[in-house]
PDB file of C-alpha atoms and ligand atoms in Angstrom:
ATOM      1  CA  UNK I   1     -12.362  -3.575  13.143  1.00 86.00           C
ATOM      2  CA  UNK I   2      -9.505  -5.652  11.743  1.00 95.00           C
ATOM      3  CA  UNK I   3      -6.106  -5.662  13.429  1.00 98.00           C
ATOM      4  CA  UNK I   4      -4.218  -5.330  10.124  1.00 98.00           C
ATOM      5  CA  UNK I   5      -0.770  -5.461  11.691  1.00 98.00           C
ATOM      6  CA  UNK I   6      -1.562  -8.760  13.435  1.00 98.00           C
ATOM      7  CA  UNK I   7      -2.951 -10.144  10.149  1.00 98.00           C
ATOM      8  CA  UNK I   8       0.200  -9.110   8.227  1.00 98.00           C
ATOM      9  CA  UNK I   9       2.411 -10.713  10.867  1.00 98.00           C
ATOM     10  CA  UNK I  10       0.404 -13.905  10.735  1.00 97.00           C
ATOM     11  CA  UNK I  11      -0.170 -14.295   6.989  1.00 98.00           C
ATOM     12  CA  UNK I  12       1.769 -16.959   5.067  1.00 95.00           C
ATOM     13  CA  UNK I  13       0.766 -18.530   1.782  1.00 96.00           C
ATOM     14  CA  UNK I  14      -1.332 -21.637   2.436  1.00 95.00           C
ATOM     15  CA  UNK I  15      -1.689 -24.260  -0.291  1.00 95.00           C
ATOM     16  CA  UNK I  16      -3.159 -27.197   1.618  1.00 94.00           C
ATOM     17  CA  UNK I  17      -6.752 -26.964   2.840  1.00 95.00           C
ATOM     18  CA  UNK I  18      -9.186 -28.972   4.964  1.00 94.00           C
ATOM     19  CA  UNK I  19     -12.241 -30.207   3.068  1.00 91.00           C
ATOM     20  CA  UNK I  20     -14.658 -28.300   5.331  1.00 94.00           C
ATOM     21  CA  UNK I  21     -16.494 -25.182   4.133  1.00 96.00           C
ATOM     22  CA  UNK I  22     -15.837 -21.718   5.559  1.00 97.00           C
ATOM     23  CA  UNK I  23     -17.866 -20.509   8.550  1.00 97.00           C
ATOM     24  CA  UNK I  24     -20.849 -18.390   7.422  1.00 97.00           C
ATOM     25  CA  UNK I  25     -19.569 -15.434   9.407  1.00 97.00           C
ATOM     26  CA  UNK I  26     -16.283 -15.515   7.458  1.00 98.00           C
ATOM     27  CA  UNK I  27     -18.062 -15.681   4.086  1.00 98.00           C
ATOM     28  CA  UNK I  28     -20.180 -12.658   5.103  1.00 98.00           C
ATOM     29  CA  UNK I  29     -17.088 -10.755   6.308  1.00 97.00           C
ATOM     30  CA  UNK I  30     -15.194 -11.559   3.113  1.00 98.00           C
ATOM     31  CA  UNK I  31     -18.130 -10.476   0.965  1.00 98.00           C
ATOM     32  CA  UNK I  32     -18.116  -7.128   2.756  1.00 97.00           C
ATOM     33  CA  UNK I  33     -14.362  -6.854   2.215  1.00 98.00           C
ATOM     34  CA  UNK I  34     -14.767  -7.486  -1.539  1.00 98.00           C
ATOM     35  CA  UNK I  35     -17.267  -4.635  -1.679  1.00 96.00           C
ATOM     36  CA  UNK I  36     -15.284  -2.057   0.283  1.00 92.00           C
ATOM     37  CA  UNK I  37     -11.535  -1.887  -0.094  1.00 94.00           C
ATOM     38  CA  UNK I  38      -9.544   1.308   0.060  1.00 95.00           C
ATOM     39  CA  UNK I  39      -8.524   2.107  -3.541  1.00 96.00           C
ATOM     40  CA  UNK I  40      -5.182   3.439  -4.653  1.00 95.00           C
ATOM     41  CA  UNK I  41      -6.781   5.310  -7.531  1.00 95.00           C
ATOM     42  CA  UNK I  42     -10.565   5.106  -7.550  1.00 94.00           C
ATOM     43  CA  UNK I  43     -10.688   5.796 -11.288  1.00 94.00           C
ATOM     44  CA  UNK I  44      -9.011   2.486 -12.089  1.00 96.00           C
ATOM     45  CA  UNK I  45     -11.603  -0.199 -12.664  1.00 96.00           C
ATOM     46  CA  UNK I  46     -10.442  -3.099 -10.466  1.00 97.00           C
ATOM     47  CA  UNK I  47     -12.467  -5.461  -8.321  1.00 97.00           C
ATOM     48  CA  UNK I  48     -12.215  -8.622  -6.255  1.00 98.00           C
ATOM     49  CA  UNK I  49     -14.926 -11.273  -6.406  1.00 98.00           C
ATOM     50  CA  UNK I  50     -15.522 -14.055  -3.902  1.00 98.00           C
ATOM     51  CA  UNK I  51     -16.760 -17.185  -5.684  1.00 98.00           C
ATOM     52  CA  UNK I  52     -17.436 -20.738  -4.499  1.00 97.00           C
ATOM     53  CA  UNK I  53     -15.480 -23.595  -6.111  1.00 97.00           C
ATOM     54  CA  UNK I  54     -18.700 -24.855  -7.749  1.00 95.00           C
ATOM     55  CA  UNK I  55     -18.857 -21.634  -9.794  1.00 95.00           C
ATOM     56  CA  UNK I  56     -15.358 -21.944 -11.261  1.00 93.00           C
ATOM     57  CA  UNK I  57     -15.960 -25.138 -13.187  1.00 87.00           C
ATOM     58  CA  UNK I  58     -12.802 -27.183 -12.792  1.00 92.00           C
ATOM     59  CA  UNK I  59      -9.599 -27.564 -10.810  1.00 93.00           C
ATOM     60  CA  UNK I  60      -7.452 -26.361 -13.727  1.00 93.00           C
ATOM     61  CA  UNK I  61      -9.481 -23.123 -14.030  1.00 93.00           C
ATOM     62  CA  UNK I  62      -8.154 -22.106 -10.611  1.00 93.00           C
ATOM     63  CA  UNK I  63      -4.804 -23.906 -10.663  1.00 92.00           C
ATOM     64  CA  UNK I  64      -5.795 -26.454  -8.019  1.00 93.00           C
ATOM     65  CA  UNK I  65      -3.084 -28.782  -9.264  1.00 88.00           C
ATOM     66  CA  UNK I  66       0.379 -29.811  -8.085  1.00 86.00           C
ATOM     67  CA  UNK I  67       1.277 -28.067  -4.850  1.00 88.00           C
ATOM     68  CA  UNK I  68      -1.965 -26.062  -4.582  1.00 92.00           C
ATOM     69  CA  UNK I  69      -5.038 -27.907  -3.264  1.00 93.00           C
ATOM     70  CA  UNK I  70      -8.607 -27.240  -4.208  1.00 96.00           C
ATOM     71  CA  UNK I  71     -10.320 -24.821  -1.789  1.00 97.00           C
ATOM     72  CA  UNK I  72     -14.017 -24.247  -1.124  1.00 97.00           C
ATOM     73  CA  UNK I  73     -13.869 -20.557  -2.142  1.00 98.00           C
ATOM     74  CA  UNK I  74     -11.761 -18.342  -4.412  1.00 98.00           C
ATOM     75  CA  UNK I  75     -10.930 -14.676  -4.626  1.00 98.00           C
ATOM     76  CA  UNK I  76     -10.729 -13.559  -8.240  1.00 98.00           C
ATOM     77  CA  UNK I  77      -8.954 -10.267  -8.978  1.00 98.00           C
ATOM     78  CA  UNK I  78     -10.201  -8.477 -12.089  1.00 98.00           C
ATOM     79  CA  UNK I  79      -9.078  -5.236 -13.699  1.00 98.00           C
ATOM     80  CA  UNK I  80      -9.781  -3.495 -16.995  1.00 96.00           C
ATOM     81  CA  UNK I  81      -6.860  -2.393 -19.178  1.00 94.00           C
ATOM     82  CA  UNK I  82      -5.145   0.641 -17.593  1.00 93.00           C
ATOM     83  CA  UNK I  83      -1.442   1.449 -17.071  1.00 91.00           C
ATOM     84  CA  UNK I  84      -1.941   1.361 -13.282  1.00 94.00           C
ATOM     85  CA  UNK I  85      -4.156  -1.710 -13.047  1.00 96.00           C
ATOM     86  CA  UNK I  86      -1.593  -4.148 -11.644  1.00 97.00           C
ATOM     87  CA  UNK I  87      -0.619  -2.084  -8.570  1.00 97.00           C
ATOM     88  CA  UNK I  88      -4.284  -1.148  -8.116  1.00 97.00           C
ATOM     89  CA  UNK I  89      -5.351  -4.781  -7.935  1.00 98.00           C
ATOM     90  CA  UNK I  90      -2.433  -5.720  -5.663  1.00 98.00           C
ATOM     91  CA  UNK I  91      -3.288  -2.854  -3.305  1.00 98.00           C
ATOM     92  CA  UNK I  92      -6.999  -3.707  -3.154  1.00 98.00           C
ATOM     93  CA  UNK I  93      -6.911  -7.510  -3.190  1.00 98.00           C
ATOM     94  CA  UNK I  94      -4.307  -7.727  -0.434  1.00 98.00           C
ATOM     95  CA  UNK I  95      -6.847  -6.059   1.883  1.00 98.00           C
ATOM     96  CA  UNK I  96      -9.268  -8.930   1.190  1.00 98.00           C
ATOM     97  CA  UNK I  97      -6.476 -11.491   1.625  1.00 98.00           C
ATOM     98  CA  UNK I  98      -5.626  -9.994   5.028  1.00 98.00           C
ATOM     99  CA  UNK I  99      -9.302 -10.000   5.995  1.00 98.00           C
ATOM    100  CA  UNK I 100      -9.301 -13.754   5.302  1.00 98.00           C
ATOM    101  CA  UNK I 101      -6.172 -14.097   7.460  1.00 98.00           C
ATOM    102  CA  UNK I 102      -7.932 -12.227  10.275  1.00 98.00           C
ATOM    103  CA  UNK I 103     -10.682 -14.886  10.132  1.00 98.00           C
ATOM    104  CA  UNK I 104      -8.001 -17.574  10.542  1.00 98.00           C
ATOM    105  CA  UNK I 105      -8.306 -18.657   6.888  1.00 98.00           C
ATOM    106  CA  UNK I 106      -5.557 -19.617   4.455  1.00 97.00           C
ATOM    107  CA  UNK I 107      -4.917 -17.884   1.121  1.00 98.00           C
ATOM    108  CA  UNK I 108      -2.267 -17.965  -1.606  1.00 97.00           C
ATOM    109  CA  UNK I 109      -1.929 -15.433  -4.408  1.00 98.00           C
ATOM    110  CA  UNK I 110      -1.836 -17.331  -7.714  1.00 96.00           C
ATOM    111  CA  UNK I 111      -0.472 -15.668 -10.846  1.00 94.00           C
ATOM    112  CA  UNK I 112       0.451 -18.684 -12.969  1.00 88.00           C
ATOM    113  CA  UNK I 113      -0.817 -22.252 -13.523  1.00 88.00           C
ATOM    114  CA  UNK I 114      -4.473 -21.292 -13.697  1.00 93.00           C
ATOM    115  CA  UNK I 115      -6.677 -20.532 -16.712  1.00 95.00           C
ATOM    116  CA  UNK I 116      -7.820 -16.903 -16.851  1.00 95.00           C
ATOM    117  CA  UNK I 117      -9.788 -17.536 -20.084  1.00 95.00           C
ATOM    118  CA  UNK I 118     -11.788 -20.424 -18.618  1.00 95.00           C
ATOM    119  CA  UNK I 119     -12.383 -18.559 -15.373  1.00 96.00           C
ATOM    120  CA  UNK I 120     -13.376 -15.346 -17.162  1.00 96.00           C
ATOM    121  CA  UNK I 121     -15.908 -17.257 -19.256  1.00 96.00           C
ATOM    122  CA  UNK I 122     -17.512 -18.644 -16.100  1.00 96.00           C
ATOM    123  CA  UNK I 123     -17.715 -15.161 -14.577  1.00 96.00           C
ATOM    124  CA  UNK I 124     -18.942 -13.566 -17.802  1.00 96.00           C
ATOM    125  CA  UNK I 125     -15.779 -11.494 -18.142  1.00 96.00           C
ATOM    126  CA  UNK I 126     -12.933 -11.435 -20.601  1.00 96.00           C
ATOM    127  CA  UNK I 127      -9.933 -13.593 -19.651  1.00 95.00           C
ATOM    128  CA  UNK I 128      -7.721 -10.501 -20.149  1.00 96.00           C
ATOM    129  CA  UNK I 129      -9.380  -8.932 -17.131  1.00 97.00           C
ATOM    130  CA  UNK I 130      -8.599 -11.852 -14.806  1.00 97.00           C
ATOM    131  CA  UNK I 131      -5.266 -10.882 -13.252  1.00 97.00           C
ATOM    132  CA  UNK I 132      -4.785 -13.100 -10.201  1.00 97.00           C
ATOM    133  CA  UNK I 133      -6.695 -15.409  -7.923  1.00 98.00           C
ATOM    134  CA  UNK I 134      -6.400 -16.905  -4.456  1.00 98.00           C
ATOM    135  CA  UNK I 135      -7.934 -19.991  -2.893  1.00 98.00           C
ATOM    136  CA  UNK I 136      -9.581 -19.380   0.485  1.00 98.00           C
ATOM    137  CA  UNK I 137      -9.939 -22.282   2.869  1.00 98.00           C
ATOM    138  CA  UNK I 138      -9.380 -23.607   6.355  1.00 97.00           C
ATOM    139  CA  UNK I 139      -5.627 -24.302   6.538  1.00 95.00           C
ATOM    140  CA  UNK I 140      -4.609 -27.922   6.957  1.00 91.00           C
ATOM    141  CA  UNK I 141      -1.257 -28.507   8.584  1.00 77.00           C
ATOM    142  CA  UNK I 142       0.245 -31.972   8.895  1.00 81.00           C
ATOM    143  CA  UNK I 143       2.822 -33.745   6.751  1.00 84.00           C
ATOM    144  CA  UNK I 144       1.503 -32.757   3.311  1.00 81.00           C
ATOM    145  CA  UNK I 145       1.211 -29.090   4.354  1.00 81.00           C
ATOM    146  CA  UNK I 146       4.813 -29.073   5.601  1.00 84.00           C
ATOM    147  CA  UNK I 147       6.057 -30.918   2.514  1.00 84.00           C
ATOM    148  CA  UNK I 148       4.331 -28.400   0.193  1.00 83.00           C
ATOM    149  CA  UNK I 149       5.841 -25.507   2.163  1.00 82.00           C
ATOM    150  CA  UNK I 150       9.336 -27.006   1.895  1.00 85.00           C
ATOM    151  CA  UNK I 151       8.971 -27.596  -1.878  1.00 85.00           C
ATOM    152  CA  UNK I 152       7.703 -24.059  -2.528  1.00 84.00           C
ATOM    153  CA  UNK I 153      10.375 -22.401  -0.415  1.00 83.00           C
ATOM    154  CA  UNK I 154      12.975 -24.558  -2.164  1.00 83.00           C
ATOM    155  CA  UNK I 155      12.131 -22.950  -5.513  1.00 86.00           C
ATOM    156  CA  UNK I 156      11.234 -19.422  -4.300  1.00 86.00           C
ATOM    157  CA  UNK I 157      13.792 -16.597  -4.351  1.00 86.00           C
ATOM    158  CA  UNK I 158      16.002 -16.544  -1.200  1.00 89.00           C
ATOM    159  CA  UNK I 159      14.496 -19.857  -0.065  1.00 87.00           C
ATOM    160  CA  UNK I 160      11.373 -17.918   0.986  1.00 86.00           C
ATOM    161  CA  UNK I 161      13.299 -15.500   3.254  1.00 93.00           C
ATOM    162  CA  UNK I 162      12.868 -11.729   2.958  1.00 96.00           C
ATOM    163  CA  UNK I 163      15.311  -9.103   1.689  1.00 97.00           C
ATOM    164  CA  UNK I 164      16.920  -7.095   4.488  1.00 97.00           C
ATOM    165  CA  UNK I 165      15.314  -3.659   4.903  1.00 97.00           C
ATOM    166  CA  UNK I 166      18.484  -1.837   3.873  1.00 96.00           C
ATOM    167  CA  UNK I 167      18.256  -3.414   0.411  1.00 98.00           C
ATOM    168  CA  UNK I 168      14.874  -1.878  -0.405  1.00 98.00           C
ATOM    169  CA  UNK I 169      14.341   1.144   1.903  1.00 98.00           C
ATOM    170  CA  UNK I 170      16.436   4.222   1.087  1.00 98.00           C
ATOM    171  CA  UNK I 171      16.768   7.610   2.736  1.00 97.00           C
ATOM    172  CA  UNK I 172      16.836  10.698   0.524  1.00 94.00           C
ATOM    173  CA  UNK I 173      18.801   9.125  -2.316  1.00 94.00           C
ATOM    174  CA  UNK I 174      18.817   5.873  -4.219  1.00 96.00           C
ATOM    175  CA  UNK I 175      20.966   3.181  -2.585  1.00 96.00           C
ATOM    176  CA  UNK I 176      21.454   4.972   0.796  1.00 97.00           C
ATOM    177  CA  UNK I 177      19.916   2.572   3.370  1.00 98.00           C
ATOM    178  CA  UNK I 178      17.424   4.147   5.750  1.00 97.00           C
ATOM    179  CA  UNK I 179      18.697   4.166   9.350  1.00 96.00           C
ATOM    180  CA  UNK I 180      16.288   3.162  12.081  1.00 96.00           C
ATOM    181  CA  UNK I 181      16.941   6.345  14.075  1.00 94.00           C
ATOM    182  CA  UNK I 182      16.239   8.553  11.015  1.00 91.00           C
ATOM    183  CA  UNK I 183      12.526   7.700  10.928  1.00 95.00           C
ATOM    184  CA  UNK I 184       9.682   7.611  13.484  1.00 95.00           C
ATOM    185  CA  UNK I 185       9.048   4.104  14.930  1.00 96.00           C
ATOM    186  CA  UNK I 186       5.710   3.896  13.052  1.00 96.00           C
ATOM    187  CA  UNK I 187       7.526   4.386   9.746  1.00 97.00           C
ATOM    188  CA  UNK I 188      10.037   1.652  10.589  1.00 98.00           C
ATOM    189  CA  UNK I 189       7.188  -0.699  11.452  1.00 98.00           C
ATOM    190  CA  UNK I 190       5.484   0.153   8.132  1.00 98.00           C
ATOM    191  CA  UNK I 191       8.700  -0.875   6.349  1.00 98.00           C
ATOM    192  CA  UNK I 192       8.845  -4.123   8.327  1.00 98.00           C
ATOM    193  CA  UNK I 193       5.270  -4.890   7.337  1.00 98.00           C
ATOM    194  CA  UNK I 194       6.079  -4.135   3.662  1.00 98.00           C
ATOM    195  CA  UNK I 195       8.978  -6.556   4.038  1.00 98.00           C
ATOM    196  CA  UNK I 196       6.518  -9.267   5.134  1.00 98.00           C
ATOM    197  CA  UNK I 197       4.344  -8.831   2.019  1.00 98.00           C
ATOM    198  CA  UNK I 198       3.877 -11.754  -0.379  1.00 98.00           C
ATOM    199  CA  UNK I 199       5.281 -11.472  -3.908  1.00 98.00           C
ATOM    200  CA  UNK I 200       5.609 -13.453  -7.115  1.00 97.00           C
ATOM    201  CA  UNK I 201       8.023 -16.290  -6.263  1.00 95.00           C
ATOM    202  CA  UNK I 202       9.211 -14.130  -3.341  1.00 96.00           C
ATOM    203  CA  UNK I 203      11.048 -11.756  -5.730  1.00 97.00           C
ATOM    204  CA  UNK I 204      10.134  -8.655  -3.610  1.00 98.00           C
ATOM    205  CA  UNK I 205      10.632  -6.151  -6.453  1.00 98.00           C
ATOM    206  CA  UNK I 206       9.615  -3.099  -4.361  1.00 98.00           C
ATOM    207  CA  UNK I 207      11.629  -0.127  -3.126  1.00 98.00           C
ATOM    208  CA  UNK I 208      10.765   2.782  -0.820  1.00 98.00           C
ATOM    209  CA  UNK I 209      12.655   6.047  -1.212  1.00 97.00           C
ATOM    210  CA  UNK I 210      11.942   8.181   1.836  1.00 96.00           C
ATOM    211  CA  UNK I 211      12.496  11.703   3.072  1.00 95.00           C
ATOM    212  CA  UNK I 212      11.125  13.694   6.025  1.00 92.00           C
ATOM    213  CA  UNK I 213       7.780  14.403   4.404  1.00 92.00           C
ATOM    214  CA  UNK I 214       7.436  12.036   1.477  1.00 94.00           C
ATOM    215  CA  UNK I 215       7.681   8.360   0.522  1.00 97.00           C
ATOM    216  CA  UNK I 216       8.072   7.179  -3.067  1.00 96.00           C
ATOM    217  CA  UNK I 217       7.202   3.557  -3.928  1.00 97.00           C
ATOM    218  CA  UNK I 218       9.130   2.087  -6.860  1.00 97.00           C
ATOM    219  CA  UNK I 219       9.410  -1.244  -8.644  1.00 97.00           C
ATOM    220  CA  UNK I 220      12.139  -3.226 -10.383  1.00 97.00           C
ATOM    221  CA  UNK I 221      10.859  -3.859 -13.919  1.00 95.00           C
ATOM    222  CA  UNK I 222      13.526  -6.418 -14.874  1.00 95.00           C
ATOM    223  CA  UNK I 223      11.864  -9.773 -15.617  1.00 93.00           C
ATOM    224  CA  UNK I 224      12.538 -12.104 -12.702  1.00 93.00           C
ATOM    225  CA  UNK I 225      11.196 -15.639 -12.446  1.00 91.00           C
ATOM    226  CA  UNK I 226       8.563 -14.890 -15.087  1.00 88.00           C
ATOM    227  CA  UNK I 227       7.021 -11.935 -13.220  1.00 91.00           C
ATOM    228  CA  UNK I 228       6.855  -9.522 -16.178  1.00 84.00           C
ATOM    229  CA  UNK I 229       4.421 -10.933 -18.742  1.00 82.00           C
ATOM    230  CA  UNK I 230       3.033  -9.108 -21.796  1.00 84.00           C
ATOM    231  CA  UNK I 231       0.207  -6.857 -20.557  1.00 87.00           C
ATOM    232  CA  UNK I 232       0.693  -8.252 -17.047  1.00 93.00           C
ATOM    233  CA  UNK I 233       3.702  -6.750 -15.280  1.00 95.00           C
ATOM    234  CA  UNK I 234       3.326  -8.713 -12.046  1.00 97.00           C
ATOM    235  CA  UNK I 235       6.189  -6.798 -10.476  1.00 97.00           C
ATOM    236  CA  UNK I 236       3.800  -3.828 -10.298  1.00 96.00           C
ATOM    237  CA  UNK I 237       1.167  -5.970  -8.587  1.00 98.00           C
ATOM    238  CA  UNK I 238       3.768  -6.942  -5.975  1.00 98.00           C
ATOM    239  CA  UNK I 239       4.596  -3.268  -5.391  1.00 98.00           C
ATOM    240  CA  UNK I 240       0.855  -2.618  -4.876  1.00 98.00           C
ATOM    241  CA  UNK I 241       0.751  -5.368  -2.226  1.00 98.00           C
ATOM    242  CA  UNK I 242       3.772  -3.931  -0.393  1.00 98.00           C
ATOM    243  CA  UNK I 243       2.221  -0.437  -0.572  1.00 98.00           C
ATOM    244  CA  UNK I 244      -0.935  -1.879   0.935  1.00 98.00           C
ATOM    245  CA  UNK I 245       1.044  -3.302   3.882  1.00 98.00           C
ATOM    246  CA  UNK I 246       2.936  -0.008   4.321  1.00 98.00           C
ATOM    247  CA  UNK I 247      -0.217   2.095   4.237  1.00 98.00           C
ATOM    248  CA  UNK I 248      -2.389  -0.198   6.415  1.00 98.00           C
ATOM    249  CA  UNK I 249       0.318  -0.094   9.087  1.00 98.00           C
ATOM    250  CA  UNK I 250       0.630   3.692   9.078  1.00 97.00           C
ATOM    251  CA  UNK I 251      -3.126   4.067   9.040  1.00 97.00           C
ATOM    252  CA  UNK I 252      -3.564   1.741  12.025  1.00 98.00           C
ATOM    253  CA  UNK I 253      -0.871   3.705  13.869  1.00 97.00           C
ATOM    254  CA  UNK I 254      -2.672   7.008  13.332  1.00 96.00           C
ATOM    255  CA  UNK I 255      -1.219   8.501  10.097  1.00 94.00           C
ATOM    256  CA  UNK I 256      -3.845   9.891   7.727  1.00 90.00           C
ATOM    257  CA  UNK I 257      -2.073  10.280   4.375  1.00 92.00           C
ATOM    258  CA  UNK I 258      -2.786   8.131   1.326  1.00 95.00           C
ATOM    259  CA  UNK I 259      -0.831   7.062  -1.750  1.00 97.00           C
ATOM    260  CA  UNK I 260      -1.168   9.034  -4.988  1.00 95.00           C
ATOM    261  CA  UNK I 261      -0.665   6.813  -7.971  1.00 92.00           C
ATOM    262  CA  UNK I 262       1.603   8.117 -10.739  1.00 89.00           C
ATOM    263  CA  UNK I 263      -0.697   6.197 -13.144  1.00 77.00           C
ATOM    264  CA  UNK I 264       1.136   6.427 -16.448  1.00 67.00           C
ATOM    265  CA  UNK I 265       3.196   9.540 -15.578  1.00 77.00           C
ATOM    266  CA  UNK I 266       6.024   7.517 -14.031  1.00 79.00           C
ATOM    267  CA  UNK I 267       8.451   8.267 -16.856  1.00 76.00           C
ATOM    268  CA  UNK I 268       8.161  11.984 -16.130  1.00 75.00           C
ATOM    269  CA  UNK I 269       8.951  11.286 -12.461  1.00 78.00           C
ATOM    270  CA  UNK I 270      11.812   9.008 -13.525  1.00 84.00           C
ATOM    271  CA  UNK I 271      13.542  11.884 -15.318  1.00 80.00           C
ATOM    272  CA  UNK I 272      13.575  13.958 -12.134  1.00 82.00           C
ATOM    273  CA  UNK I 273      15.165  11.213 -10.025  1.00 87.00           C
ATOM    274  CA  UNK I 274      18.656   9.778  -9.990  1.00 90.00           C
ATOM    275  CA  UNK I 275      17.622   6.126 -10.180  1.00 94.00           C
ATOM    276  CA  UNK I 276      18.594   3.152 -12.388  1.00 95.00           C
ATOM    277  CA  UNK I 277      16.870   2.804 -15.769  1.00 94.00           C
ATOM    278  CA  UNK I 278      14.972  -0.368 -14.825  1.00 95.00           C
ATOM    279  CA  UNK I 279      13.449   1.166 -11.678  1.00 96.00           C
ATOM    280  CA  UNK I 280       9.908   2.516 -12.135  1.00 95.00           C
ATOM    281  CA  UNK I 281       8.356   5.088  -9.749  1.00 95.00           C
ATOM    282  CA  UNK I 282       4.802   3.990  -8.973  1.00 96.00           C
ATOM    283  CA  UNK I 283       3.234   6.212  -6.289  1.00 96.00           C
ATOM    284  CA  UNK I 284       3.938   8.920  -3.719  1.00 95.00           C
ATOM    285  CA  UNK I 285       2.752   9.295  -0.147  1.00 97.00           C
ATOM    286  CA  UNK I 286       2.907  12.718   1.483  1.00 93.00           C
ATOM    287  CA  UNK I 287       3.380  12.397   5.250  1.00 89.00           C
TER     288      UNK I 287
HETATM  289  C1  FMN O   1       1.344 -11.999  -7.687  1.00 68.50           C
HETATM  290  C2  FMN O   1       1.676 -13.303  -6.992  1.00 68.50           C
HETATM  291  C3  FMN O   1       1.589 -14.496  -7.696  1.00 68.50           C
HETATM  292  C4  FMN O   1       1.880 -15.696  -7.054  1.00 68.50           C
HETATM  293  N1  FMN O   1       1.724 -16.871  -7.769  1.00 68.50           N
HETATM  294  C5  FMN O   1       1.893 -18.049  -7.135  1.00 68.50           C
HETATM  295  C6  FMN O   1       1.616 -19.265  -7.843  1.00 68.50           C
HETATM  296  O1  FMN O   1       1.234 -19.257  -9.029  1.00 68.50           O
HETATM  297  N2  FMN O   1       1.774 -20.436  -7.167  1.00 68.50           N
HETATM  298  C7  FMN O   1       2.169 -20.464  -5.841  1.00 68.50           C
HETATM  299  O2  FMN O   1       2.262 -21.565  -5.273  1.00 68.50           O
HETATM  300  N3  FMN O   1       2.443 -19.327  -5.155  1.00 68.50           N
HETATM  301  C8  FMN O   1       2.303 -18.132  -5.767  1.00 68.50           C
HETATM  302  N4  FMN O   1       2.529 -16.942  -5.072  1.00 68.50           N
HETATM  303  C9  FMN O   1       2.921 -16.972  -3.654  1.00 68.50           C
HETATM  304  C10 FMN O   1       4.409 -16.652  -3.441  1.00 68.50           C
HETATM  305  O3  FMN O   1       5.191 -17.746  -3.821  1.00 68.50           O
HETATM  306  C11 FMN O   1       4.648 -16.268  -1.954  1.00 68.50           C
HETATM  307  O4  FMN O   1       3.903 -15.120  -1.646  1.00 68.50           O
HETATM  308  C12 FMN O   1       6.112 -16.005  -1.649  1.00 68.50           C
HETATM  309  O5  FMN O   1       6.894 -17.152  -1.859  1.00 68.50           O
HETATM  310  C13 FMN O   1       6.297 -15.535  -0.186  1.00 68.50           C
HETATM  311  O6  FMN O   1       5.813 -16.503   0.724  1.00 68.50           O
HETATM  312  P1  FMN O   1       4.642 -16.182   1.763  1.00 68.50           P
HETATM  313  O7  FMN O   1       3.445 -15.701   0.966  1.00 68.50           O
HETATM  314  O8  FMN O   1       4.366 -17.478   2.466  1.00 68.50           O
HETATM  315  O9  FMN O   1       5.092 -15.092   2.694  1.00 68.50           O
HETATM  316  C14 FMN O   1       2.276 -15.718  -5.698  1.00 68.50           C
HETATM  317  C15 FMN O   1       2.385 -14.511  -4.991  1.00 68.50           C
HETATM  318  C16 FMN O   1       2.066 -13.318  -5.624  1.00 68.50           C
HETATM  319  C17 FMN O   1       2.100 -12.041  -4.840  1.00 68.50           C
END
């Protein structure tokens, strides 16, 4: 049984790996994780594959260039065209990423600088279905690891630091920051874990609008740092990752609800809410 909260607290993007292979036990555990994640919407066709470097063909296919080293294994996130596919893949693949973290392994979501077409060809899938990947390897610290971290944080939004909770968690109406005493401690912790989630260039485009018995997850659709590409709105994938952190925390702390995806109906929900035009409702969680 994975301690998800510990994994979320521990996870950081790792881009520098030792040359050694993964322990067999970790490969077996990761394979199981790729076969059994909790879906957001089980009707959306999304999956995560675990593939060895030898199967991907070349360093450029998986973006093992510049600040990201080659790793012995890769997670490849695939999803068929569907309006909800980005959040679905974020929600599911983050569970595999956190499983890797629980085994002490390093990962890094990669959305750019790899070749989906080349990778898809190797996996007998269309490049359009390849949405994101992550190297998986034994983390290597040392000078190069620290240098890479400094470079990446230098270019990431907020120098790699997270948005304060009051900027993305609202109580009852848009823009009204949630107060710690207004929510049960488990809910506050779920927000803190969402805050720790990884996102495209650390943009953190997610919002949570909460009331006594319901949470609404929303995303900022304005293009930021290249995160909204044609057919690939990565801001929605980021919201799926944050929803995964929120839900895994509540689940570990004894809550039994699950997210219901708005899957294409978000514009109906938008009309009923007093929220800015560029904010997109993505899913609801009944408490
Ligand atoms: C969808 C997505 C795509 C990302 N793409 C890249 C990438 O192409 N290259 C990279 O070095 N990091 C990438 N990242 C990692 C982010 O830069 C990182 O999550 C963010 O800066 C927060 O840092 P942390 O993961 O260490 O907490 C990506 C993250 C996400 C969620």
